[in-house]
Structures are given as structure tokens and as C-alpha cells.
XYZ file of C-alpha atoms in Angstrom:
746
model
C 199.622 36.943 55.020
C 197.940 34.061 56.829
C 199.721 31.520 54.591
C 203.000 33.353 54.866
C 202.920 33.102 58.690
C 202.311 29.324 58.770
C 205.594 27.730 59.860
C 204.737 23.980 60.035
C 203.558 23.621 56.419
C 205.323 24.530 53.207
C 202.638 26.245 51.100
C 203.539 27.653 47.707
C 202.292 28.095 44.142
C 203.615 26.477 40.933
C 203.002 27.588 37.357
C 201.539 25.003 34.904
C 205.053 23.697 34.136
C 206.100 23.203 37.785
C 208.159 26.377 38.370
C 207.869 27.944 41.853
C 205.994 31.264 42.015
C 205.539 31.873 45.803
C 207.192 30.785 49.094
C 206.076 30.956 52.759
C 207.977 30.722 56.056
C 206.905 27.140 56.568
C 208.520 26.239 53.237
C 211.713 28.027 54.298
C 211.709 26.204 57.661
C 211.118 22.769 56.136
C 213.228 22.960 52.972
C 215.892 25.514 53.982
C 215.594 27.829 50.963
C 214.757 31.523 51.187
C 212.189 32.981 48.796
C 214.887 34.762 46.769
C 216.811 31.513 46.362
C 213.971 29.292 45.267
C 211.327 31.338 43.387
C 211.659 30.641 39.651
C 213.237 27.203 40.115
C 211.567 23.914 39.150
C 210.166 21.655 41.878
C 212.527 18.896 40.713
C 215.204 20.441 43.035
C 213.318 18.882 45.993
C 213.501 15.344 44.543
C 216.197 12.720 44.882
C 218.405 11.908 41.902
C 216.578 8.601 41.443
C 213.155 10.321 41.374
C 214.409 12.874 38.846
C 215.695 10.122 36.551
C 212.255 8.513 36.695
C 210.593 11.912 35.956
C 208.631 11.693 39.204
C 207.968 15.501 39.264
C 206.359 15.375 35.817
C 204.270 12.305 36.687
C 202.966 13.956 39.885
C 201.997 17.120 37.964
C 200.234 14.989 35.323
C 198.291 13.084 38.017
C 197.273 16.367 39.658
C 196.193 17.746 36.292
C 194.219 14.589 35.523
C 192.436 14.389 38.918
C 192.536 18.097 39.994
C 194.137 16.981 43.309
C 196.909 14.523 44.098
C 198.291 13.308 47.427
C 201.550 11.450 47.890
C 204.348 10.699 50.334
C 208.037 10.268 49.710
C 211.564 11.368 50.383
C 212.365 15.005 49.588
C 215.698 16.855 49.584
C 216.455 19.965 51.636
C 218.848 22.747 50.666
C 221.662 21.202 52.756
C 221.245 17.835 50.947
C 219.529 16.037 53.828
C 216.273 14.219 53.188
C 212.961 14.142 55.018
C 209.759 12.156 54.600
C 207.139 14.488 53.176
C 203.361 14.403 52.888
C 202.455 16.361 49.735
C 199.120 17.643 48.423
C 198.924 19.151 44.910
C 195.799 21.001 43.790
C 195.147 22.479 40.326
C 194.262 26.179 40.215
C 192.318 27.753 37.343
C 191.762 31.448 36.605
C 188.370 33.135 36.104
C 188.429 32.129 32.446
C 188.855 28.433 33.253
C 192.488 28.302 32.123
C 195.054 26.410 34.132
C 196.891 28.954 36.290
C 199.110 26.437 38.014
C 199.186 24.236 41.097
C 198.925 24.885 44.857
C 201.361 22.658 46.753
C 201.244 21.899 50.495
C 204.129 19.919 52.022
C 204.426 18.647 55.604
C 207.502 17.054 57.221
C 206.297 13.751 58.725
C 209.717 12.131 59.148
C 209.061 11.362 62.814
C 205.691 9.863 61.954
C 207.388 7.779 59.253
C 209.944 6.540 61.758
C 207.140 5.650 64.116
C 205.371 3.656 61.364
C 208.606 1.937 60.412
C 209.067 0.984 64.047
C 205.742 -0.809 63.924
C 207.114 -3.074 61.214
C 209.645 -4.360 63.703
C 206.955 -5.541 66.120
C 206.811 -8.994 64.537
C 210.576 -9.281 64.850
C 210.276 -8.313 68.506
C 207.687 -11.020 68.938
C 210.040 -13.594 67.485
C 212.663 -12.511 70.041
C 210.461 -14.008 72.714
C 211.041 -17.446 71.166
C 214.580 -17.445 72.603
C 213.547 -16.727 76.153
C 213.083 -19.989 78.061
C 212.175 -18.775 81.506
C 208.968 -19.935 83.143
C 208.049 -16.286 83.749
C 207.315 -15.610 80.077
C 206.060 -19.038 78.950
C 202.450 -17.905 78.978
C 203.319 -14.665 77.206
C 205.391 -16.608 74.669
C 202.435 -18.877 73.918
C 200.172 -15.900 73.451
C 202.610 -14.168 71.124
C 203.372 -17.420 69.272
C 199.688 -17.924 68.610
C 199.511 -14.397 67.272
C 202.459 -15.108 64.956
C 201.254 -18.548 63.901
C 197.846 -17.196 63.035
C 199.151 -14.127 61.241
C 198.118 -14.033 57.584
C 201.666 -13.068 56.593
C 204.459 -15.629 56.790
C 207.363 -15.183 59.205
C 210.731 -16.903 58.865
C 213.893 -16.609 60.949
C 217.262 -17.127 59.239
C 220.690 -17.705 60.798
C 223.964 -16.110 59.659
C 224.224 -18.665 56.837
C 220.711 -17.724 55.699
C 219.389 -21.133 56.712
C 215.769 -21.143 57.953
C 215.436 -22.350 61.535
C 211.895 -21.143 62.193
C 208.792 -20.716 60.014
C 205.309 -19.626 61.003
C 202.275 -21.681 60.067
C 201.303 -19.220 57.323
C 204.608 -19.861 55.559
C 203.444 -23.333 54.537
C 200.068 -21.935 53.490
C 201.810 -19.396 51.238
C 204.338 -21.578 49.390
C 203.156 -25.132 50.129
C 206.455 -26.383 51.640
C 206.317 -27.819 55.160
C 209.180 -27.233 57.605
C 210.954 -30.518 56.820
C 210.725 -30.027 53.044
C 211.829 -26.425 53.290
C 214.779 -27.244 55.564
C 216.496 -29.261 52.808
C 215.890 -26.636 50.104
C 218.537 -23.885 49.725
C 216.853 -20.575 48.932
C 218.785 -20.328 45.629
C 216.940 -23.368 44.267
C 213.510 -21.824 44.953
C 214.045 -18.283 43.721
C 213.197 -17.667 40.048
C 216.466 -17.565 38.022
C 215.642 -14.096 36.679
C 215.160 -12.728 40.206
C 218.061 -14.544 41.877
C 220.674 -11.756 41.350
C 218.306 -9.239 42.960
C 217.604 -11.507 45.961
C 221.300 -12.284 46.495
C 222.136 -8.573 46.408
C 219.335 -7.757 48.880
C 220.433 -10.477 51.327
C 224.030 -9.252 51.171
C 222.832 -5.703 51.924
C 220.755 -7.009 54.822
C 223.792 -8.805 56.307
C 225.974 -5.712 55.874
C 223.446 -3.279 57.372
C 222.003 -4.531 60.707
C 218.700 -3.089 61.924
C 217.924 -1.590 58.502
C 214.671 -3.009 57.084
C 214.823 -3.811 53.394
C 211.910 -4.664 51.126
C 212.212 -7.064 48.185
C 209.604 -8.420 45.793
C 210.491 -11.531 43.804
C 209.246 -14.891 42.529
C 209.666 -18.130 44.446
C 208.689 -21.650 43.500
C 205.549 -23.120 45.036
C 205.589 -26.780 46.042
C 203.212 -27.506 43.130
C 205.873 -26.304 40.685
C 204.583 -22.879 39.654
C 206.038 -19.561 40.760
C 204.354 -17.042 43.074
C 205.266 -13.420 43.767
C 206.115 -12.624 47.411
C 206.851 -9.317 49.078
C 209.479 -9.852 51.765
C 210.536 -7.377 54.498
C 213.989 -8.364 55.789
C 215.685 -7.035 58.950
C 219.094 -8.101 60.267
C 218.676 -8.633 64.044
C 221.497 -11.147 64.393
C 223.279 -8.931 66.933
C 220.170 -8.521 69.064
C 220.602 -11.062 71.914
C 216.835 -11.348 72.206
C 216.348 -12.276 68.521
C 219.637 -13.460 66.965
C 218.176 -13.922 63.478
C 217.432 -12.289 60.158
C 213.696 -11.723 60.409
C 211.719 -12.201 57.198
C 208.087 -11.116 57.034
C 206.566 -12.096 53.700
C 203.212 -12.347 51.979
C 201.847 -13.617 48.660
C 201.344 -10.623 46.333
C 200.890 -12.618 43.104
C 197.403 -11.289 42.430
C 198.557 -7.723 42.992
C 201.658 -8.068 40.786
C 199.711 -9.801 38.002
C 196.995 -7.138 38.178
C 199.599 -4.379 38.075
C 201.375 -6.057 35.151
C 198.102 -6.498 33.287
C 197.249 -2.861 33.919
C 200.682 -1.779 32.680
C 200.348 -3.991 29.628
C 196.873 -2.680 28.917
C 198.004 0.928 29.270
C 201.060 0.169 27.144
C 198.917 -1.485 24.489
C 196.573 1.496 24.414
C 199.514 3.879 24.123
C 201.107 1.729 21.409
C 197.836 1.591 19.482
C 197.326 5.337 19.757
C 200.945 5.983 18.782
C 200.812 3.608 15.818
C 197.577 4.786 14.216
C 197.934 6.940 11.130
C 195.639 9.632 12.553
C 196.576 12.197 15.148
C 194.749 11.692 18.462
C 194.275 14.076 21.385
C 192.216 14.255 24.566
C 191.148 17.580 26.077
C 189.706 18.437 29.448
C 186.622 20.606 29.741
C 188.806 23.719 29.627
C 190.293 22.632 26.268
C 193.656 21.780 27.826
C 195.615 18.881 26.366
C 195.666 15.793 28.577
C 197.064 13.445 25.901
C 198.539 13.733 22.384
C 199.921 10.815 20.370
C 203.167 10.732 18.413
C 201.434 11.113 15.035
C 199.945 14.476 16.034
C 203.427 15.715 16.935
C 204.670 14.620 13.508
C 201.785 16.438 11.826
C 202.484 19.668 13.769
C 206.272 19.356 13.727
C 206.725 19.357 17.529
C 207.057 17.020 20.510
C 203.554 15.839 21.372
C 204.418 15.680 25.104
C 205.084 19.426 25.051
C 201.360 19.976 24.508
C 200.264 18.260 27.745
C 198.679 20.810 30.097
C 198.597 23.573 27.505
C 195.429 25.225 26.264
C 194.501 24.573 22.619
C 193.499 28.155 21.822
C 196.534 29.689 23.533
C 198.899 27.261 21.796
C 197.285 27.788 18.380
C 195.665 31.250 18.477
C 195.173 31.223 14.676
C 192.506 28.535 15.144
C 190.262 30.744 17.313
C 187.078 31.541 15.435
C 187.749 28.923 12.746
C 185.569 26.007 11.697
C 187.589 23.749 14.024
C 187.071 26.145 16.959
C 183.305 26.107 16.409
C 183.214 22.311 15.979
C 185.070 21.747 19.293
C 182.674 24.014 21.184
C 179.651 22.433 19.499
C 180.747 18.922 20.528
C 181.483 20.115 24.106
C 178.148 21.936 24.481
C 175.859 19.397 22.763
C 177.621 16.238 23.923
C 177.327 14.839 20.400
C 179.841 13.629 17.814
C 180.930 16.316 15.337
C 182.786 15.905 12.026
C 184.752 18.815 10.598
C 187.159 19.709 7.782
C 189.405 22.752 8.009
C 192.536 24.346 6.548
C 195.350 25.542 8.841
C 197.246 28.154 6.850
C 200.404 28.465 9.020
C 201.295 24.849 8.227
C 199.584 24.678 4.788
C 197.662 21.772 6.247
C 194.180 20.328 5.557
C 192.744 18.299 8.418
C 189.654 16.179 8.999
C 188.508 16.002 12.649
C 186.271 13.396 14.280
C 185.288 14.912 17.645
C 183.817 12.678 20.374
C 182.570 14.104 23.707
C 183.699 12.250 26.872
C 182.916 12.727 30.575
C 186.347 14.363 30.943
C 186.143 16.592 27.873
C 186.825 15.643 24.237
C 188.578 12.856 22.328
C 189.568 13.941 18.835
C 190.919 11.977 15.871
C 192.716 14.261 13.403
C 193.501 13.045 9.876
C 195.853 14.739 7.412
C 193.839 15.071 4.176
C 196.170 17.508 2.429
C 197.037 15.016 -0.332
C 193.377 14.208 -0.891
C 192.477 17.875 -1.172
C 195.303 18.451 -3.623
C 194.172 15.381 -5.568
C 190.605 16.699 -5.705
C 191.885 19.992 -7.053
C 194.000 18.102 -9.556
C 190.996 15.941 -10.490
C 189.005 18.981 -11.500
C 191.826 19.962 -13.814
C 192.119 16.357 -15.014
C 188.423 16.233 -15.876
C 188.885 19.284 -18.067
C 191.911 17.668 -19.700
C 190.022 14.381 -20.198
C 187.168 16.199 -21.889
C 189.697 17.764 -24.254
C 191.185 14.326 -24.992
C 187.680 12.880 -25.346
C 186.783 15.393 -28.023
C 190.129 15.293 -29.859
C 190.569 11.510 -29.885
C 190.829 9.801 -33.278
C 188.373 7.213 -31.943
C 184.628 7.540 -32.021
C 183.548 7.239 -28.357
C 180.045 6.764 -26.922
C 179.190 6.400 -23.212
C 176.108 4.343 -22.282
C 174.559 3.577 -18.931
C 174.226 -0.080 -17.953
C 170.891 -0.317 -19.792
C 172.428 0.871 -23.074
C 171.111 4.449 -22.978
C 173.390 7.089 -24.540
C 174.943 9.338 -21.867
C 177.655 11.179 -23.787
C 179.623 11.028 -27.061
C 182.343 12.869 -28.952
C 182.297 14.588 -32.346
C 183.700 11.565 -34.233
C 180.891 9.358 -32.933
C 178.304 11.889 -34.051
C 179.766 11.946 -37.578
C 179.859 8.117 -37.834
C 176.212 7.852 -36.740
C 175.216 10.277 -39.470
C 177.435 8.553 -42.098
C 176.501 4.907 -41.512
C 173.113 5.037 -39.726
C 171.782 8.310 -41.173
C 170.640 9.286 -37.675
C 171.600 12.059 -35.294
C 173.316 10.841 -32.137
C 171.478 12.130 -29.049
C 171.854 11.573 -25.305
C 168.950 9.644 -23.791
C 168.342 7.410 -26.827
C 168.896 3.658 -26.669
C 171.687 1.839 -28.480
C 168.963 -0.231 -30.149
C 167.706 2.892 -31.913
C 170.910 2.929 -33.975
C 171.020 -0.837 -34.619
C 169.681 -2.525 -37.717
C 166.870 -5.019 -37.021
C 169.141 -8.009 -37.624
C 171.783 -6.629 -35.201
C 169.512 -5.808 -32.251
C 169.713 -9.301 -30.749
C 173.529 -9.218 -30.982
C 173.688 -5.795 -29.287
C 171.371 -7.021 -26.505
C 173.599 -10.077 -25.918
C 176.716 -7.898 -25.765
C 175.166 -5.537 -23.207
C 174.144 -8.529 -21.080
C 177.586 -10.135 -21.501
C 179.300 -6.958 -20.277
C 177.717 -7.529 -16.880
C 179.959 -10.605 -16.642
C 182.936 -9.632 -18.851
C 185.203 -6.598 -18.723
C 185.349 -6.016 -22.491
C 184.320 -7.325 -25.938
C 186.331 -6.578 -29.106
C 185.588 -7.392 -32.741
C 185.946 -5.965 -36.248
C 183.132 -4.723 -38.453
C 182.905 -3.276 -41.983
C 180.507 -0.799 -43.589
C 180.060 -0.203 -47.344
C 180.952 3.143 -48.904
C 180.131 4.536 -52.386
C 182.183 3.397 -55.418
C 182.464 -0.198 -54.136
C 184.663 0.806 -51.210
C 184.571 -0.585 -47.672
C 185.559 0.975 -44.363
C 186.710 -1.229 -41.430
C 186.414 -0.456 -37.715
C 187.778 -2.116 -34.588
C 184.831 -2.057 -32.162
C 185.453 -2.306 -28.407
C 182.774 -2.463 -25.697
C 184.178 -1.912 -22.169
C 182.293 -2.350 -18.898
C 182.687 0.500 -16.354
C 182.710 -0.637 -12.685
C 181.690 1.430 -9.662
C 183.414 1.417 -6.237
C 181.598 -1.824 -5.351
C 183.038 -3.498 -8.490
C 179.580 -3.659 -10.046
C 178.881 -2.653 -13.707
C 177.590 0.922 -13.840
C 178.111 1.888 -17.468
C 179.536 1.012 -20.901
C 182.118 2.669 -23.138
C 181.908 1.995 -26.895
C 184.897 2.951 -29.067
C 185.243 2.608 -32.853
C 188.680 2.897 -34.414
C 189.122 3.176 -38.188
C 191.435 0.299 -39.156
C 190.803 0.326 -42.903
C 194.460 0.933 -43.825
C 195.622 -1.722 -41.371
C 193.008 -4.159 -42.655
C 194.041 -3.587 -46.270
C 197.704 -4.017 -45.275
C 196.855 -7.255 -43.421
C 194.980 -8.601 -46.430
C 197.896 -7.704 -48.745
C 200.364 -9.290 -46.302
C 198.283 -12.483 -46.133
C 198.174 -12.589 -49.947
C 201.962 -12.088 -50.204
C 202.606 -14.667 -47.469
C 200.477 -17.237 -49.241
C 202.294 -16.461 -52.492
C 205.728 -16.857 -50.816
C 204.689 -20.130 -49.191
C 203.571 -21.473 -52.575
C 206.806 -20.315 -54.251
C 208.849 -21.966 -51.498
C 206.943 -25.202 -51.982
C 207.534 -24.956 -55.733
C 211.285 -24.417 -55.180
C 211.479 -27.349 -52.781
C 209.650 -29.496 -55.314
C 211.967 -28.292 -58.075
C 215.024 -29.038 -55.914
C 213.624 -32.457 -55.088
C 213.027 -33.222 -58.770
C 216.552 -32.124 -59.680
C 218.222 -34.047 -56.852
C 216.340 -37.243 -57.661
C 215.914 -37.043 -61.452
C 219.586 -36.156 -62.030
C 220.841 -39.111 -59.985
C 219.920 -41.610 -62.701
C 221.536 -39.765 -65.690
C 224.636 -38.997 -63.631
C 224.864 -42.622 -62.541
C 224.547 -43.694 -66.233
C 227.309 -41.318 -67.326
C 229.565 -42.576 -64.516
C 228.825 -46.141 -65.552
C 229.594 -45.440 -69.260
C 232.854 -43.736 -68.259
C 233.844 -46.798 -66.258
C 232.993 -49.092 -69.220
C 235.067 -46.994 -71.612
C 238.007 -47.130 -69.222
C 237.607 -50.884 -68.947
C 237.543 -51.176 -72.776
C 241.042 -49.842 -72.970
C 240.772 -46.161 -73.753
C 244.315 -44.876 -73.387
C 244.545 -42.383 -70.540
C 247.356 -40.527 -72.304
C 245.399 -40.038 -75.496
C 243.241 -37.057 -76.143
C 240.079 -39.170 -75.684
C 241.467 -40.608 -72.461
C 242.133 -37.207 -70.997
C 238.650 -36.071 -71.957
C 237.222 -39.186 -70.355
C 239.119 -38.509 -67.113
C 237.873 -34.930 -67.061
C 234.352 -36.165 -67.719
C 234.612 -38.729 -64.896
C 235.874 -36.105 -62.432
C 233.126 -33.619 -63.401
C 230.425 -36.229 -63.117
C 231.818 -37.276 -59.698
C 231.704 -33.694 -58.467
C 228.161 -33.339 -59.784
C 227.215 -36.504 -57.907
C 228.651 -35.085 -54.660
C 226.617 -31.904 -55.138
C 223.457 -33.940 -55.638
C 224.248 -36.021 -52.518
C 224.820 -32.823 -50.485
C 221.565 -31.408 -51.848
C 219.788 -34.566 -50.714
C 221.343 -34.231 -47.245
C 220.064 -30.662 -46.975
C 216.597 -31.780 -48.048
C 216.734 -34.544 -45.436
C 217.573 -31.943 -42.774
C 214.564 -29.877 -43.807
C 212.352 -32.968 -43.720
C 213.729 -33.908 -40.278
C 212.112 -30.762 -38.891
C 208.852 -32.667 -38.920
C 210.127 -35.107 -36.297
C 208.473 -35.227 -32.865
C 209.905 -33.103 -30.075
C 211.313 -35.050 -27.141
C 213.264 -34.435 -23.952
C 216.933 -34.715 -24.943
C 219.526 -35.544 -22.258
C 222.665 -33.542 -23.107
C 225.134 -35.763 -21.144
C 223.741 -38.873 -22.875
C 223.913 -37.101 -26.252
C 227.625 -36.350 -25.738
C 228.250 -39.978 -24.777
C 226.557 -41.171 -27.982
C 228.655 -38.795 -30.123
C 231.880 -39.866 -28.345
C 231.004 -43.518 -28.984
C 230.351 -42.835 -32.680
C 233.697 -41.017 -33.184
C 235.694 -43.045 -30.685
C 238.486 -43.813 -33.199
C 238.882 -40.109 -34.036
C 238.985 -39.190 -30.314
C 241.567 -41.847 -29.433
C 243.723 -41.196 -32.492
C 243.980 -37.451 -31.691
C 244.127 -37.910 -27.907
C 241.197 -35.508 -27.543
C 239.728 -34.697 -24.144
C 236.096 -33.644 -23.802
C 234.913 -32.110 -20.512
C 231.286 -31.238 -19.770
C 229.493 -29.013 -17.257
C 225.735 -29.301 -17.591
C 224.914 -27.701 -14.196
C 223.078 -24.868 -15.974
C 220.695 -27.184 -17.822
C 221.126 -30.895 -18.461
C 218.136 -31.640 -20.674
C 215.854 -29.752 -23.025
C 212.855 -30.344 -25.261
C 214.140 -30.517 -28.851
C 214.632 -32.653 -31.963
C 217.183 -35.274 -31.021
C 218.356 -35.798 -34.609
C 219.161 -32.109 -35.000
C 220.903 -31.912 -31.625
C 223.001 -34.998 -32.357
C 224.093 -33.565 -35.718
C 224.974 -30.193 -34.132
C 227.040 -31.755 -31.333
C 228.813 -34.159 -33.701
C 229.770 -31.467 -36.250
C 231.115 -29.049 -33.617
C 233.092 -31.743 -31.734
C 234.535 -33.235 -34.936
C 235.539 -29.758 -36.218
C 237.350 -29.022 -32.909
C 239.340 -32.259 -33.284
C 240.033 -31.858 -37.026
C 241.280 -28.276 -36.684
C 243.472 -28.829 -33.641
C 246.514 -26.664 -33.044
C 249.850 -28.170 -33.991
C 251.675 -29.643 -31.011
C 248.658 -29.520 -28.683
C 246.152 -32.242 -27.862
C 242.535 -31.135 -28.496
C 240.746 -29.886 -25.372
C 237.005 -29.407 -25.800
C 234.797 -27.897 -23.086
C 231.008 -28.094 -23.317
C 228.938 -26.133 -20.766
C 225.391 -24.859 -20.317
C 223.749 -21.953 -18.551
C 220.348 -20.326 -18.297
C 220.004 -16.741 -19.502
C 216.469 -15.545 -18.754
C 214.178 -17.457 -21.111
C 217.078 -18.898 -23.116
C 219.245 -21.998 -22.747
C 222.866 -21.411 -23.794
C 225.251 -24.225 -24.853
C 228.929 -23.302 -25.244
C 231.541 -25.326 -27.207
C 235.069 -24.091 -26.511
C 238.316 -25.598 -27.830
C 242.053 -24.841 -27.880
C 242.429 -25.324 -31.638
C 243.848 -23.239 -34.468
C 241.228 -20.514 -34.227
C 239.583 -18.570 -37.057
C 240.467 -15.178 -38.540
C 236.977 -13.696 -38.085
C 237.956 -10.333 -39.564
C 238.838 -12.098 -42.808
C 236.381 -15.003 -42.945
C 233.606 -14.114 -40.428
C 231.045 -13.087 -43.058
C 231.271 -16.406 -44.905
C 231.904 -18.706 -41.940
C 228.562 -20.524 -42.184
C 228.268 -20.497 -45.987
C 227.718 -23.634 -48.055
C 230.998 -25.100 -49.385
C 232.991 -22.326 -47.629
C 236.373 -23.652 -46.452
C 239.175 -21.536 -44.997
C 241.695 -24.219 -44.017
C 242.438 -26.685 -46.846
C 245.129 -28.547 -44.887
C 242.389 -30.826 -43.538
C 239.998 -32.855 -45.653
C 236.438 -31.457 -45.749
C 233.610 -30.175 -47.931
C 232.498 -26.969 -46.156
C 229.150 -28.475 -45.188
C 229.487 -28.863 -41.376
C 229.024 -25.303 -40.102
C 226.393 -24.643 -42.799
C 224.390 -27.605 -41.481
C 224.910 -26.538 -37.824
C 223.618 -23.021 -38.456
C 220.648 -24.256 -40.466
C 219.673 -26.784 -37.759
C 220.107 -24.300 -34.895
C 217.890 -21.763 -36.651
C 215.301 -24.423 -37.487
C 215.116 -25.031 -33.712
C 214.398 -21.318 -33.175
C 217.923 -20.620 -31.929
C 220.947 -18.503 -32.764
C 224.644 -19.294 -33.084
C 227.530 -16.954 -32.244
C 231.259 -17.477 -32.571
C 234.287 -16.035 -30.758
C 237.763 -16.892 -32.012
C 241.382 -15.730 -32.296
C 244.136 -17.364 -34.322
C 246.154 -19.913 -32.287
C 243.908 -19.295 -29.238
C 240.946 -21.528 -29.966
C 237.307 -21.049 -30.870
C 234.063 -20.778 -28.885
C 230.649 -21.450 -30.425
C 227.671 -20.196 -28.354
C 224.274 -21.689 -29.138
C 221.134 -20.001 -27.769
C 217.808 -21.860 -27.763
C 214.414 -20.699 -26.441
C 213.300 -22.778 -23.452
C 210.038 -23.363 -25.303
C 211.479 -24.672 -28.590
C 210.173 -23.569 -31.975
C 209.582 -26.302 -34.485
C 210.546 -25.073 -37.971
């Protein structure tokens, strides 16, 4: 009743979220609302639109919550839309259980007091008015006032209608370093920081348009030394006052204050950014377990807006937690003042959390980590261990686990059987590896165990004799096991039976050696034939020539036989020559690899077949942008290029000059060379299978032996490459050669 009868103060209660719960007569007198109209509404109705956009009501409630009491002054809005200057005191109110019940708010209308204080600001301007009075009566007073102004810590400047300075106090030079003469020639636009100039221009225009209305502006201006300082300037248009006739500017250097405020904002922003960017949830609680801060990560973990939690009680917001391990840990940290670690499961969200709880003078700071995945992984690991044990026992390998000193820790059934079979000893945990080693092998085993401290693994093959002159082979692998500090902590020994593989390898080596020897024998046989037949064939050819010279009649029976013999011997000679050429190609594979320039190679081929190129008016274009040189056998490459270019010219299409395009490209680890022409083309459906065969010719209209493509394919394959062909009749042919970038020498 006492509060209700107070008429000069608005006294009312707010709930924790700022909604009005009570209303006295003083509130009705000051703000204009009746109790029925206002109870239940949010206090934001009393704030200006600008303050609401800046969430001033929420900030004031947060400050009151943080400090238990908060005082402030500012413009407030009445029911009729008018504003008044209010002095406001907010006090937090808690119930008997220590929970936040709301806020008590006391508001007083001090508009007249505000006007009185604002009037004081104009005193300096009034003092400047005395400068214009020239009568002897006030000279002494003018001197007194001038001394007051000149010795004022704040600077005072008077500006005319064109915003030119015609008077500056002594402090003005102290503040910005410019003396009166230097300042007089400086337009204000040149001194104001470019980023602040639009604001200053707008403020000055407002000052000129609104006489007698003080306006405050804070901006940067250039000091005489070249740096910028922050000044706070109070401007008042008194141009129409006959006693002043100027725009009065009271200003002071607020650089330290602005820098300190900026640093504080940056520091707070950095702290907020750090807390919002960490992977853990973070909250602060007051001593009543009410949220005073919650970072973004916590909101993500709980699936809500973290700001919604501010001011709310933990146990009321999450009643399922009451009595839990987390509940007890929070109270323990609050009561003992000591750090507490806790793990807990929150069933409503199927969520495992790890809490690090730190007591603070204000309450608690808590880091909350989501460990759900880890818990699921631990559960999965238990199952995995069971599965691994099953694999361990059912593996085809014999497996023994040793500690770093070579003591048996564990083993599977296969290992136990091998120990009994080859060492005639029972495998037991706790025994040393040396117990199962023969005397001559103990030094080797010791060296391997020592080596595993430096190496990750050692692999070798070993054999053991069996009855009936049989042998069993094993692949033995020693592997070092590292702990979390990357230090050796154990050894795994596996033995894999590779007897079948070993026997197959030995048989393969025997067959390979046999094939190599047979190939050498065939090459030797071919060499003997190609060389030893040359002499008898040459003799027969010589005898045939002599008989023809001695007058054997070509029309006679003997003459015809002689001609047939001469032709057969000539063909045999060509076969022997071709066989020699093939042998020379095989022998050329032993040449030294060198870097072959493809453009230069084409030039050499073109020079060698210049007559053929000119005669057929052939045009050869090259694009070696993909690769212009490669490591290879130059003799092979020259032969390949020459055969393919000559074939394209020889088998040109009737009525069309030969056009040959040679290009390269890289395809992964392969170099591709393409030869494309506009010639007759090849019927691949009909002749594709025999295209690269020896003495295979499919167009007899042009002279040839069927050796060229056979030689090209053989040389490409000797270089480790492949050859492909694309062709259509009367549309040309494209040969695609693929070589490994690291060539293979055949």
C-alpha cells in the first residue's frame, strides 16, 4: 500500500524475462498507463525505437542480473508518445529458495533536472558572447572570463556561418598542435579523417539547420604531427544570438578513452569468439545455478538458442538432471570450491557428456564435451576385441605375441601346434623366445628383437625338414607394436605356410630358365641359318648367272628350269636378308637409352625421304605440345617414325595429296604418339587380325614386302609399348603408340 500511494516514483515488479507484474500510482502518473493496460506487457514499450533496435531492454536486464543492481539514465516513452528523461534503478529479486523471482524497477522523471544540466553546457558559449561586447564597462569582466576560457582544459572554437574558425582558445592548440595562423588556412574537411568526414558534414548541417540545439559528435582529426586523435565535440548554433553570433564548439581529446573502449570491445569480442569457436560447450552460472553465459556450441549440443538460457535456472530448465551425477558434481564444486570432473548420460537427448567444472567468485564455469561417439566407440571396441580374438584363433597363420623383451604373452592354436611339431616343446605364456630357439639361432633372434626397437618389421623365409625327405616353408614376419608415445611396447610374430607357393616359385624359375635357354638356342639356330645359307645361296645364284652367260637357251626346257631356279634362289635370298634385318632389330635392343627429341626425329626422317615427300606433295604437320622428348632407343624410334610416315605416303588416296598429322599427349603414366593420315584406309574387319603379321600385304597395287608394320609392332613392344589402329576405307588411318614414361629396355 505504501508503494502504491507513492506518486513521484514509478515502482513496479518485472518477471525474469522483463514482463510487468505490478504497477503503482507513480508509474501511472509518470508513464500514463493504467495497471490494466500495462501489466503483462514487456518493458520494451517504454523505450524508443532506436533503443529497441539495439536491444537496450535486454542489455539492461543482463547488467542487473550480472551485478544484482543497475542504475541508468535515458529517454523513455510515455503512453501518449512523448518522451521524458528518466533515472532508472533495477534490482534483482530472489525467492526464499534463491531462485530469480524477477526485478524491482524504480523510475523517476528528471526531465527538468536534465534540462538544467544541459543548460550548464551552454555556459561556455555564454562566456564567448562576452567577446563581442566592447564597452569599457565589461572589459574587466571580459578579461576574467577570457582567462577562464583560455585556461580551460577543453578547447573552445567559434565558427562563422561558413564554418570558418575566427576564434580558438589556448587549449585548442594544446589539443591538436595547430596554432591560430596554421589552423586559419586549413579547411576542416582536410583535417577530418576520411572515414569520419560524412558524419561530421551531416552533424554540421544539422547544427546549422537547428539553432540552439546542442549536438555531440565524436570523430578523428589530424594532429599537426600527422597522426589522428579522437575528439568529442559539442556544437551549438548561436549565430542568431546577437551576443554570440557564432557556432560554438567545445571539444576535448578523448583518444585514450576511445582506444581503451575499443580495446575493451575487441577483448570482449575475442573472448566471445574464442568461446563460440571452441568445440566444447561452455557455460557460466551464478551462485544460484542460473545461467549468466552459454556459448553457441552448447546451444548446438542441446538443440536450442543458447541466449534463451541466460537468466534461467539449470535445474528448472532441465529437471531430469536433478539428482544425477552432474547435479552432484555441480554442488560439490560449488560447496568445496575445487575443480570437479564428471561424466554423465542425459537420456532425453541420448547424449553422453564430460564436464570440467571450475569454481569462480561468481559461481561456476563449466566446459561440457560431447563424448557420445567415444562412448559408442568404446562399446564397439569391446565387441571388436571379441571379434579379433575369434579371428586370432581362426587365422591360417601361426601368431605369437611377445613383450618387448621377447617374453611370450599370447598365442593361437596354430602357433602351439607348430611349436610342438618343429621344436618338440609346449608353447607357454611367460617363457622367452630363446627357449624355443636352437643354440645356433639364439644370436639371430636376439639381433632381431633389438632391431625391432628401430625398425617396424622384419620379414624372411625359413624351411624345416619333415619325414620322408620333405620340407615345409614358412614366411616369418616380426612386427614391432608401438604404444601411444610411438615407443616399442611389444612384438607380433606370424608364420605363414608358403610351401605350395615356394614349390610353384621353384618350378616357375626352372621353367623360365628352360625357356630362356630354348630362346637362346632358337636365336642361335636362326643366326646360323641366316649366315650359313648366305654362302650356298650366293653360289647357286652365281652358277645360274654363269649358265645364262654360257648361252643356255631361255626357251628350252633347261632354260626355263634355270629361270625358275634363279627366281627361287632370289626369293630365298630376300627371306634371308629379311631374317637378318629382324635379328639386327633384336640386337639393337641392347643400345643405350638416350633422350630423343621428337621434332628433330621427324626432321631427320623428312630429310631422308625428301624425294618421296616432294614427289607425292605430302604435308606433315606436328603438335608435340603434349610431350616433345622422351627417353628411348633412337634407332627404334627412327625406324618406327620412318615406316609409319612412308606407309601413309605410299598408300595415299587417289586424287588427294597425303596429309599426315603427328601429335603427342600425356595419359597418366603413358606417353601417346598419334600418326593420322587421309589415305586409303584399311578394312579392319577383314584384315585387322593379320595387320601386323610378317609378309602380310593387303594392297598389292603398291610395291612392298609386308615387313614395315611387322617391324613397327616388334620395335614398339620391345620398348615396352603398345600399338593400336583406327581406320575406315577411304577415310584414312590413325596409329596410336603408347609408351611408358619410364621406358622398358627389351
